[in-house]
Tab-separated table of C-alpha atoms and ligand atoms in Angstrom:
chain	number	residue	atom	x	y	z
A	1105	MET	CA	37.473	-24.326	-10.722
A	1106	THR	CA	36.629	-20.781	-10.014
A	1107	SER	CA	37.057	-18.214	-12.721
A	1108	LEU	CA	36.933	-14.440	-12.214
A	1109	LEU	CA	36.084	-12.746	-15.544
A	1110	ARG	CA	35.884	-9.057	-15.738
A	1111	LEU	CA	33.594	-7.905	-18.607
A	1112	THR	CA	34.644	-4.267	-18.821
A	1113	GLY	CA	34.168	-2.949	-22.316
A	1114	LEU	CA	32.087	-5.884	-23.547
A	1115	LEU	CA	29.006	-4.281	-21.818
A	1116	GLY	CA	28.486	-0.751	-22.891
A	1117	GLY	CA	26.952	2.167	-21.439
A	1118	GLY	CA	28.087	5.062	-19.232
A	1119	ARG	CA	27.163	7.453	-16.837
A	1120	ALA	CA	25.658	10.078	-19.077
A	1121	GLY	CA	22.946	7.517	-20.419
A	1122	ALA	CA	22.344	6.365	-16.962
A	1123	MET	CA	21.525	9.831	-15.784
A	1124	SER	CA	19.177	10.459	-18.623
A	1125	LEU	CA	17.071	7.314	-18.124
A	1126	CYS	CA	16.925	7.883	-14.591
A	1127	GLY	CA	15.280	11.263	-15.400
A	1128	ARG	CA	12.828	9.527	-17.482
A	1129	HIS	CA	11.996	7.109	-14.801
A	1130	LEU	CA	11.368	9.865	-12.358
A	1131	ARG	CA	9.052	11.638	-14.895
A	1132	THR	CA	7.261	8.502	-14.802
A	1133	LEU	CA	4.664	6.156	-15.991
A	1134	HIS	CA	1.336	4.495	-15.039
A	1135	GLY	CA	-0.283	7.637	-13.516
A	1136	THR	CA	1.399	10.622	-11.934
A	1137	SER	CA	3.989	9.767	-9.386
A	1138	ARG	CA	3.924	12.073	-6.368
A	1139	LEU	CA	7.565	11.544	-5.625
A	1140	ALA	CA	8.602	12.546	-9.008
A	1141	ALA	CA	6.237	15.536	-8.992
A	1142	ALA	CA	8.002	16.531	-5.953
A	1143	GLY	CA	11.301	16.444	-7.653
A	1144	SER	CA	12.768	14.101	-5.193
A	1145	LYS	CA	15.722	11.785	-6.255
A	1146	VAL	CA	15.685	8.170	-5.192
A	1147	ASN	CA	18.883	7.509	-6.797
A	1148	MET	CA	22.333	8.703	-5.472
A	1149	GLY	CA	25.892	7.928	-5.471
A	1150	SER	CA	27.362	5.741	-8.154
A	1151	GLU	CA	25.096	4.634	-10.931
A	1152	PHE	CA	24.688	0.910	-11.634
A	1153	ARG	CA	27.330	-0.029	-14.304
A	1154	ALA	CA	27.052	-3.238	-16.444
A	1155	ALA	CA	30.585	-2.603	-17.411
A	1156	ALA	CA	31.752	-3.237	-14.040
A	1157	LEU	CA	30.183	-6.820	-13.935
A	1158	GLN	CA	32.302	-9.505	-12.397
A	1159	LYS	CA	31.604	-13.235	-12.836
A	1160	THR	CA	32.553	-16.208	-10.667
A	1161	LEU	CA	31.414	-19.438	-11.999
A	1162	THR	CA	30.073	-22.375	-9.734
A	1163	THR	CA	32.357	-25.063	-9.047
A	1164	THR	CA	29.367	-27.546	-8.579
A	1165	PRO	CA	27.031	-27.095	-11.579
A	1166	LYS	CA	23.620	-29.015	-10.934
A	1167	ALA	CA	21.950	-31.519	-13.032
A	1168	LEU	CA	19.203	-30.506	-15.152
A	1169	VAL	CA	15.575	-31.362	-14.499
A	1170	PRO	CA	13.732	-33.097	-17.335
A	1171	LYS	CA	11.258	-30.456	-18.631
A	1172	GLU	CA	8.210	-32.629	-17.982
A	1173	LYS	CA	9.141	-32.613	-14.360
A	1174	LEU	CA	9.339	-28.728	-13.931
A	1175	ALA	CA	6.771	-27.352	-11.526
A	1176	PHE	CA	6.639	-23.414	-11.752
A	1177	GLY	CA	9.350	-21.912	-9.512
A	1178	HIS	CA	10.728	-25.087	-7.947
A	1179	THR	CA	13.964	-25.414	-9.796
A	1180	PHE	CA	16.757	-22.816	-10.010
A	1181	SER	CA	19.748	-22.475	-12.359
A	1182	ASP	CA	23.506	-22.344	-11.487
A	1183	HIS	CA	23.959	-18.774	-10.963
A	1184	MET	CA	22.528	-15.531	-9.760
A	1185	LEU	CA	23.194	-11.909	-10.241
A	1186	THR	CA	23.710	-9.564	-7.293
A	1187	ALA	CA	24.339	-6.035	-6.839
A	1188	GLU	CA	24.608	-4.060	-3.634
A	1189	TRP	CA	23.684	-0.421	-2.933
A	1190	THR	CA	24.354	2.055	-0.168
A	1191	ALA	CA	23.190	5.555	0.264
A	1192	LYS	CA	26.753	6.694	0.913
A	1193	ASP	CA	28.464	5.022	-1.992
A	1194	GLY	CA	25.566	4.172	-4.616
A	1195	TRP	CA	25.725	0.940	-6.535
A	1196	GLY	CA	28.478	-1.576	-6.010
A	1197	THR	CA	29.983	-3.911	-8.471
A	1198	PRO	CA	27.413	-6.245	-10.075
A	1199	GLN	CA	28.317	-10.002	-9.733
A	1200	ILE	CA	27.308	-13.119	-11.262
A	1201	ARG	CA	28.089	-15.899	-8.822
A	1202	ALA	CA	26.789	-19.231	-7.813
A	1203	TYR	CA	23.278	-19.446	-6.812
A	1204	GLY	CA	22.791	-19.747	-3.075
A	1205	PRO	CA	21.573	-18.518	0.146
A	1206	LEU	CA	21.935	-14.873	1.056
A	1207	SER	CA	23.269	-14.061	4.551
A	1208	LEU	CA	21.092	-11.375	6.245
A	1209	ASP	CA	20.758	-10.222	9.741
A	1210	PRO	CA	17.362	-10.922	11.733
A	1211	SER	CA	16.903	-7.311	12.001
A	1212	CYS	CA	17.095	-6.653	8.268
A	1213	SER	CA	14.310	-4.145	7.273
A	1214	VAL	CA	12.897	-6.549	4.332
A	1215	PHE	CA	11.826	-9.051	7.086
A	1216	HIS	CA	9.926	-6.407	9.091
A	1217	TYR	CA	8.340	-4.017	6.829
A	1218	ALA	CA	8.101	-5.740	3.438
A	1219	PHE	CA	10.618	-3.459	1.853
A	1220	GLU	CA	10.576	-5.604	-1.386
A	1221	CYS	CA	9.638	-5.425	-4.985
A	1222	PHE	CA	10.081	-7.873	-7.856
A	1223	GLU	CA	9.613	-8.598	-11.551
A	1224	GLY	CA	8.975	-11.547	-13.691
A	1225	LEU	CA	10.174	-12.040	-17.182
A	1226	LYS	CA	11.245	-15.067	-19.349
A	1227	ALA	CA	13.890	-16.190	-21.824
A	1228	TYR	CA	12.626	-18.338	-24.530
A	1229	ARG	CA	14.541	-20.813	-26.924
A	1230	ASP	CA	13.591	-20.282	-30.602
A	1231	ALA	CA	13.538	-22.928	-33.248
A	1232	GLN	CA	17.092	-21.990	-34.309
A	1233	GLY	CA	18.301	-22.645	-30.712
A	1234	GLN	CA	18.742	-18.963	-29.998
A	1235	VAL	CA	17.637	-17.503	-26.654
A	1236	ARG	CA	15.213	-14.473	-26.490
A	1237	LEU	CA	13.870	-12.100	-23.906
A	1238	PHE	CA	10.404	-10.541	-24.256
A	1239	ARG	CA	10.103	-6.760	-23.694
A	1240	PRO	CA	12.747	-6.595	-20.861
A	1241	ASP	CA	12.751	-2.855	-20.776
A	1242	LYS	CA	9.010	-2.873	-19.775
A	1243	ASN	CA	9.992	-4.969	-16.642
A	1244	MET	CA	12.950	-2.501	-15.773
A	1245	GLU	CA	10.628	0.532	-16.260
A	1246	ARG	CA	8.160	-1.062	-13.929
A	1247	MET	CA	10.525	-2.196	-11.225
A	1248	ASN	CA	11.861	1.411	-11.103
A	1249	HIS	CA	8.414	2.492	-10.593
A	1250	SER	CA	7.869	0.017	-7.641
A	1251	VAL	CA	11.278	1.058	-6.176
A	1252	GLU	CA	10.100	4.585	-6.266
A	1253	ARG	CA	7.342	4.098	-3.762
A	1254	LEU	CA	9.706	2.081	-1.337
A	1255	TYR	CA	12.078	4.861	-1.755
A	1256	LEU	CA	14.918	2.231	-2.649
A	1257	PRO	CA	17.419	3.046	-5.346
A	1258	GLN	CA	16.599	3.409	-8.920
A	1259	PHE	CA	18.725	2.365	-11.734
A	1260	ASP	CA	19.425	2.498	-15.457
A	1261	GLY	CA	17.144	-0.481	-16.829
A	1262	ALA	CA	19.347	-0.900	-19.905
A	1263	GLN	CA	22.413	-1.597	-17.765
A	1264	VAL	CA	20.483	-4.184	-15.617
A	1265	ILE	CA	19.276	-5.885	-18.789
A	1266	GLU	CA	22.915	-6.174	-19.993
A	1267	CYS	CA	23.727	-7.953	-16.664
A	1268	ILE	CA	20.573	-10.156	-17.084
A	1269	LYS	CA	21.624	-11.212	-20.643
A	1270	GLU	CA	25.043	-12.248	-19.367
A	1271	LEU	CA	23.352	-14.197	-16.488
A	1272	VAL	CA	21.114	-15.975	-19.127
A	1273	ARG	CA	24.153	-16.568	-21.365
A	1274	THR	CA	25.986	-18.038	-18.397
A	1275	ASP	CA	22.938	-20.396	-17.636
A	1276	GLN	CA	21.828	-20.880	-21.193
A	1277	ARG	CA	21.878	-24.711	-20.774
A	1278	TRP	CA	18.936	-23.952	-18.394
A	1279	VAL	CA	16.682	-22.402	-20.900
A	1280	PRO	CA	14.352	-25.395	-21.859
A	1281	GLU	CA	13.318	-26.132	-25.427
A	1282	GLY	CA	9.776	-26.128	-26.595
A	1283	ARG	CA	6.665	-23.952	-26.949
A	1284	GLY	CA	5.250	-23.224	-23.465
A	1285	TYR	CA	8.782	-23.850	-21.771
A	1286	SER	CA	11.103	-21.016	-20.627
A	1287	LEU	CA	13.512	-19.850	-18.217
A	1288	TYR	CA	11.549	-17.622	-15.758
A	1289	ILE	CA	13.848	-14.559	-14.605
A	1290	ARG	CA	13.011	-13.031	-11.183
A	1291	PRO	CA	14.711	-9.654	-10.454
A	1292	THR	CA	14.216	-8.695	-6.878
A	1293	MET	CA	15.077	-5.690	-4.875
A	1294	ILE	CA	15.094	-5.636	-0.973
A	1295	ALA	CA	16.215	-3.206	1.672
A	1296	THR	CA	19.017	-4.592	3.762
A	1297	GLU	CA	19.295	-2.095	6.589
A	1298	ASN	CA	19.603	-3.704	9.990
A	1299	THR	CA	17.406	-1.396	12.007
A	1300	LEU	CA	13.795	-1.578	13.287
A	1301	GLY	CA	12.818	2.090	12.720
A	1302	VAL	CA	10.328	2.546	9.756
A	1303	HIS	CA	12.239	4.956	7.622
A	1304	ARG	CA	13.940	5.148	4.122
A	1305	ALA	CA	16.600	2.256	3.623
A	1306	ASN	CA	20.263	3.121	3.616
A	1307	SER	CA	21.309	-0.088	2.038
A	1308	ALA	CA	19.734	-2.360	-0.655
A	1309	LEU	CA	20.435	-5.512	-2.588
A	1310	LEU	CA	19.275	-6.155	-6.104
A	1311	TYR	CA	19.482	-9.678	-7.265
A	1312	VAL	CA	18.240	-11.747	-10.158
A	1313	ILE	CA	17.590	-15.516	-9.990
A	1314	THR	CA	16.344	-17.733	-12.834
A	1315	SER	CA	14.066	-20.727	-13.019
A	1316	PRO	CA	13.333	-23.014	-15.709
A	1317	CYS	CA	9.542	-23.529	-16.118
A	1318	GLY	CA	6.630	-25.001	-18.033
A	1319	PRO	CA	2.958	-23.858	-17.556
A	1320	TYR	CA	2.363	-22.063	-14.322
A	1321	PHE	CA	-0.791	-24.114	-13.247
A	1322	PRO	CA	-0.058	-27.714	-12.782
A	1323	THR	CA	-3.184	-28.510	-14.799
A	1324	GLY	CA	-1.345	-27.008	-18.024
A	1325	PHE	CA	-3.393	-24.709	-20.558
A	1326	LYS	CA	-6.768	-25.364	-19.090
A	1327	ALA	CA	-9.502	-23.002	-18.271
A	1328	VAL	CA	-9.802	-21.991	-14.511
A	1329	SER	CA	-12.690	-21.210	-12.352
A	1330	LEU	CA	-12.979	-17.839	-10.354
A	1331	TYR	CA	-14.494	-16.946	-6.896
A	1332	CYS	CA	-15.576	-13.221	-6.667
A	1333	ASP	CA	-14.474	-12.288	-3.344
A	1334	GLU	CA	-16.926	-9.864	-1.742
A	1335	THR	CA	-14.898	-9.169	1.492
A	1336	ASN	CA	-11.299	-8.793	0.617
A	1337	VAL	CA	-9.728	-6.081	-1.512
A	1338	ARG	CA	-6.450	-6.575	-3.422
A	1339	ALA	CA	-5.588	-2.990	-3.738
A	1340	TRP	CA	-7.318	0.650	-3.319
A	1341	PRO	CA	-6.866	4.131	-4.686
A	1342	GLY	CA	-3.756	5.578	-3.511
A	1343	GLY	CA	-2.301	2.240	-2.399
A	1344	VAL	CA	0.543	0.146	-4.123
A	1345	GLY	CA	-1.646	-2.152	-6.517
A	1346	ASN	CA	0.078	-0.781	-9.440
A	1347	ARG	CA	3.720	-1.497	-8.062
A	1348	LYS	CA	4.897	-5.059	-8.159
A	1349	MET	CA	5.598	-5.455	-4.369
A	1350	GLY	CA	5.755	-8.879	-2.745
A	1351	ALA	CA	3.355	-7.523	0.061
A	1352	ASN	CA	0.434	-7.430	-2.615
A	1353	TYR	CA	0.920	-11.117	-3.138
A	1354	ALA	CA	1.334	-12.215	0.524
A	1355	GLY	CA	-1.994	-10.535	1.283
A	1356	SER	CA	-3.768	-12.525	-1.495
A	1357	VAL	CA	-2.909	-15.966	-0.075
A	1358	GLY	CA	-5.724	-16.145	2.589
A	1359	PRO	CA	-8.445	-15.296	0.195
A	1360	GLN	CA	-6.913	-17.712	-2.529
A	1361	VAL	CA	-7.011	-20.659	0.102
A	1362	GLU	CA	-10.656	-19.825	0.934
A	1363	ALA	CA	-11.549	-19.777	-2.911
A	1364	GLU	CA	-9.839	-23.127	-3.085
A	1365	LYS	CA	-11.803	-24.541	-0.273
A	1366	ARG	CA	-15.155	-23.628	-1.943
A	1367	GLY	CA	-13.966	-25.424	-5.251
A	1368	TYR	CA	-12.587	-22.523	-7.290
A	1369	GLN	CA	-9.031	-22.104	-8.568
A	1370	GLN	CA	-8.582	-18.302	-8.441
A	1371	VAL	CA	-9.850	-15.122	-6.778
A	1372	LEU	CA	-11.817	-12.523	-8.808
A	1373	TRP	CA	-10.579	-9.299	-7.089
A	1374	THR	CA	-13.149	-6.467	-7.236
A	1375	ILE	CA	-13.594	-3.102	-5.459
A	1376	GLY	CA	-16.479	-1.035	-4.307
A	1377	GLU	CA	-20.195	-1.446	-3.877
A	1378	ASP	CA	-20.655	-2.172	-7.538
A	1379	HIS	CA	-17.886	-4.709	-7.594
A	1380	GLU	CA	-15.882	-3.149	-10.276
A	1381	LEU	CA	-13.421	-5.844	-11.637
A	1382	MET	CA	-9.724	-5.431	-10.907
A	1383	GLU	CA	-7.691	-8.552	-11.578
A	1384	VAL	CA	-7.865	-12.236	-11.335
A	1385	GLY	CA	-5.514	-14.131	-9.092
A	1386	THR	CA	-1.877	-12.969	-10.173
A	1387	MET	CA	-3.164	-11.893	-13.634
A	1388	ASN	CA	-4.776	-8.948	-15.431
A	1389	LEU	CA	-8.177	-9.603	-16.577
A	1390	PHE	CA	-9.928	-9.372	-20.084
A	1391	ILE	CA	-13.491	-9.791	-20.819
A	1392	LEU	CA	-14.682	-10.254	-24.611
A	1393	TRP	CA	-18.469	-9.459	-24.627
A	1394	ARG	CA	-21.183	-8.071	-26.701
A	1395	ASN	CA	-21.585	-4.781	-24.770
A	1396	GLU	CA	-24.935	-3.013	-23.844
A	1397	GLY	CA	-24.803	-1.070	-27.208
A	1398	GLY	CA	-24.486	-4.497	-29.243
A	1399	GLU	CA	-20.703	-3.900	-30.169
A	1400	LEU	CA	-18.189	-6.617	-29.930
A	1401	GLU	CA	-15.763	-5.296	-27.265
A	1402	LEU	CA	-12.649	-6.635	-25.503
A	1403	VAL	CA	-12.527	-4.774	-22.133
A	1404	THR	CA	-9.788	-4.596	-19.478
A	1405	PRO	CA	-9.876	-2.456	-16.333
A	1406	PRO	CA	-7.860	0.882	-16.719
A	1407	LEU	CA	-4.571	1.671	-15.179
A	1408	ASP	CA	-6.040	3.800	-12.585
A	1409	GLY	CA	-3.417	3.175	-10.004
A	1410	THR	CA	-4.937	0.043	-8.389
A	1411	ILE	CA	-4.144	-2.242	-11.320
A	1412	LEU	CA	-0.812	-3.807	-12.145
A	1413	PRO	CA	0.532	-2.328	-15.425
A	1414	GLY	CA	1.071	-6.060	-16.889
A	1415	VAL	CA	3.675	-6.290	-19.629
A	1416	THR	CA	1.380	-9.268	-21.148
A	1417	ARG	CA	-1.709	-6.759	-20.478
A	1418	ASP	CA	0.084	-4.080	-22.643
A	1419	SER	CA	1.222	-6.509	-25.251
A	1420	VAL	CA	-2.321	-8.148	-25.617
A	1421	LEU	CA	-3.913	-4.515	-26.124
A	1422	GLU	CA	-1.357	-3.524	-28.706
A	1423	LEU	CA	-1.685	-6.781	-30.639
A	1424	VAL	CA	-5.491	-6.920	-30.739
A	1425	ARG	CA	-5.916	-3.138	-31.498
A	1426	GLY	CA	-3.492	-4.045	-34.456
A	1427	TRP	CA	-6.009	-6.541	-35.678
A	1428	GLY	CA	-8.675	-3.779	-35.826
A	1429	GLU	CA	-11.397	-6.363	-35.681
A	1430	PHE	CA	-13.346	-5.330	-32.806
A	1431	LYS	CA	-13.517	-2.471	-30.088
A	1432	VAL	CA	-10.682	-2.634	-27.572
A	1433	SER	CA	-11.290	-0.638	-24.261
A	1434	GLU	CA	-9.506	0.121	-21.001
A	1435	ARG	CA	-12.394	1.082	-18.950
A	1436	LYS	CA	-14.241	0.256	-15.781
A	1437	ILE	CA	-16.641	-2.737	-15.825
A	1438	ASN	CA	-18.500	-4.335	-12.964
A	1439	MET	CA	-19.691	-7.666	-11.696
A	1440	LYS	CA	-23.536	-6.683	-12.286
A	1441	GLN	CA	-22.579	-6.076	-15.828
A	1442	ILE	CA	-21.079	-9.419	-16.370
A	1443	ALA	CA	-23.868	-11.188	-14.565
A	1444	ARG	CA	-26.267	-9.444	-16.788
A	1445	ALA	CA	-24.440	-10.203	-19.933
A	1446	SER	CA	-24.022	-13.913	-18.978
A	1447	ASP	CA	-27.811	-14.155	-18.487
A	1448	GLU	CA	-28.556	-12.422	-21.839
A	1449	GLY	CA	-25.920	-14.576	-23.692
A	1450	ARG	CA	-23.601	-11.568	-24.343
A	1451	LEU	CA	-20.643	-12.790	-22.268
A	1452	LEU	CA	-18.216	-14.335	-24.858
A	1453	GLU	CA	-14.820	-15.146	-23.350
A	1454	ILE	CA	-12.766	-14.095	-20.273
A	1455	PHE	CA	-9.140	-14.674	-19.821
A	1456	GLY	CA	-6.215	-13.731	-17.437
A	1457	ALA	CA	-2.811	-12.422	-18.772
A	1458	GLY	CA	0.471	-12.416	-17.097
A	1459	THR	CA	4.168	-13.181	-17.593
A	1460	ALA	CA	3.844	-16.430	-15.650
A	1461	CYS	CA	0.428	-17.576	-16.650
A	1462	VAL	CA	0.867	-16.107	-20.242
A	1463	VAL	CA	-3.001	-16.259	-21.174
A	1464	THR	CA	-5.309	-18.182	-19.064
A	1465	PRO	CA	-8.978	-18.807	-20.015
A	1466	VAL	CA	-11.679	-18.734	-17.451
A	1467	ASN	CA	-14.722	-20.917	-17.625
A	1468	ARG	CA	-16.766	-19.855	-14.737
A	1469	ILE	CA	-17.333	-17.227	-12.198
A	1470	HIS	CA	-18.951	-17.433	-8.598
A	1471	PHE	CA	-20.918	-14.309	-7.683
A	1472	LYS	CA	-23.153	-13.821	-4.758
A	1473	GLY	CA	-24.181	-17.352	-4.504
A	1474	LYS	CA	-24.455	-18.119	-8.270
A	1475	ASP	CA	-22.058	-19.679	-10.807
A	1476	TYR	CA	-22.038	-17.773	-14.051
A	1477	LYS	CA	-20.636	-20.116	-16.982
A	1478	VAL	CA	-18.209	-18.416	-19.487
A	1479	PRO	CA	-18.326	-20.145	-22.815
A	1480	LEU	CA	-15.225	-21.545	-24.097
A	1481	ASP	CA	-15.164	-22.460	-27.881
A	1482	PRO	CA	-18.794	-23.287	-28.924
A	1483	ALA	CA	-17.705	-24.935	-32.059
A	1484	ASP	CA	-15.427	-27.291	-30.056
A	1485	PRO	CA	-16.903	-28.766	-26.849
A	1486	GLY	CA	-13.589	-30.120	-25.691
A	1487	SER	CA	-11.717	-26.807	-26.121
A	1488	GLN	CA	-9.847	-25.119	-23.097
A	1489	ALA	CA	-10.259	-21.524	-24.452
A	1490	GLY	CA	-12.548	-19.502	-26.541
A	1491	PRO	CA	-11.286	-18.614	-30.089
A	1492	VAL	CA	-10.219	-15.121	-29.491
A	1493	THR	CA	-8.330	-16.234	-26.136
A	1494	GLY	CA	-6.529	-19.039	-28.134
A	1495	ARG	CA	-5.545	-16.862	-31.044
A	1496	ILE	CA	-4.164	-14.166	-28.613
A	1497	TYR	CA	-2.254	-16.774	-26.822
A	1498	GLN	CA	-0.815	-18.345	-29.946
A	1499	ALA	CA	0.069	-14.833	-31.498
A	1500	LEU	CA	1.961	-13.905	-28.204
A	1501	MET	CA	3.907	-17.157	-28.217
A	1502	ASP	CA	4.835	-16.694	-31.863
A	1503	ILE	CA	6.505	-13.373	-30.944
A	1504	GLN	CA	8.127	-14.754	-27.704
A	1505	TYR	CA	9.452	-17.907	-29.534
A	1506	GLY	CA	10.819	-15.913	-32.618
A	1507	VAL	CA	8.313	-17.457	-35.175
A	1508	VAL	CA	7.028	-13.906	-35.912
A	1509	PRO	CA	9.714	-11.140	-35.955
A	1510	SER	CA	9.031	-8.227	-33.580
A	1511	LYS	CA	10.636	-5.378	-31.775
A	1512	TRP	CA	9.437	-6.990	-28.647
A	1513	SER	CA	11.670	-9.974	-28.956
A	1514	VAL	CA	15.206	-9.210	-27.827
A	1515	LEU	CA	17.919	-11.566	-28.809
A	1516	VAL	CA	20.322	-12.578	-25.916
A	1517	ASP	CA	23.094	-13.512	-28.628
B	494	COI	C1	4.381	-13.078	-13.129
B	494	COI	O1	3.466	-13.260	-13.972
B	494	COI	O2	5.505	-13.012	-13.500
B	494	COI	C2	4.092	-12.960	-11.800
B	494	COI	O3	4.592	-12.085	-11.216
B	494	COI	C3	3.201	-13.738	-11.122
B	494	COI	C4	3.801	-14.356	-9.914
B	494	COI	C5	3.472	-13.671	-8.717
B	494	COI	C6	3.871	-15.833	-10.056
């Protein structure tokens, strides 16, 4: 049975709100935006309106996959959200409809010039059975930042969040129970123009799919080894490393396979002659060490335009700064400093942080022919994480699963 449901009135928001939010995005985040500074407007035509959302339910709901069998990103829920945009008319009607293939012309610009950006956020089921999102506003803010560089249409994040909430409500049976399990939400925007010229697109598609998941790595919550790649660079000043574009990830796969062939699980990305640390695999990087001045310090590379402004990264920083127990810095740190700290016993813990991987401990780094061991918990030889890494991981999950109340956790209701 197909049901068509118009949600007008249920989902609030209007044009005035949308306009002011767009203004905020254009003023912008994560470093100065040259497009914004030039006063250009990436949006035009009708605004994205959650109140216009239409819903057509699938006639063939799928069987759930037992959560123990979930591999990250392999299973998809029953529905997806789509909204088309054209330069002439602006945003069309957002739709929730059966999950299924998109029909795109082979000349479509996304296939040729990587006109694509995406986001990753999760819906968590709390102990009371309620479903919660974690900081969805941050994902929308970042997506508008990615969209800006591609010159695709910006949108009012609050309006898209309302539609995502309705998608999650529609597919709530797909939100698995249990700590470590969640429904991964993947908002994506692509250019859909059917021409081969390299120029701004006159049409685009925003779509959101969802996928129930457990741990990102098939090994579960286990420390990973890193191969410091001396040849390839993930991002560079003035590039797009701070925008979540698919092209950043496609280019990382060759080096990732090479690292695996050498027996390491993830690539440690660095830049420059001093091998300044950037990111690890698909995650932001954190180092806990005793610095050259003898202080206990948690360091992560700064958002200088080459680093992805991770939502988990931001959350870790705010959380740990709130503890007030040690110095927390966003600053440059290079591989020579790490090697020296390791040789001198000052390297305490390293972990990656990201939505999909949450917090992933690191146990060794290969650099210039030598393996540097990163201690896990000296008090517990069988542990998979150092004490601070483990504490951060648990504290984040307490918020995500609603154990500890926080403004970051948004009920889907
Ligand atoms: C995420 O952490 O959500 C990511 O985007 C990583 C992804 C490429 C699996």
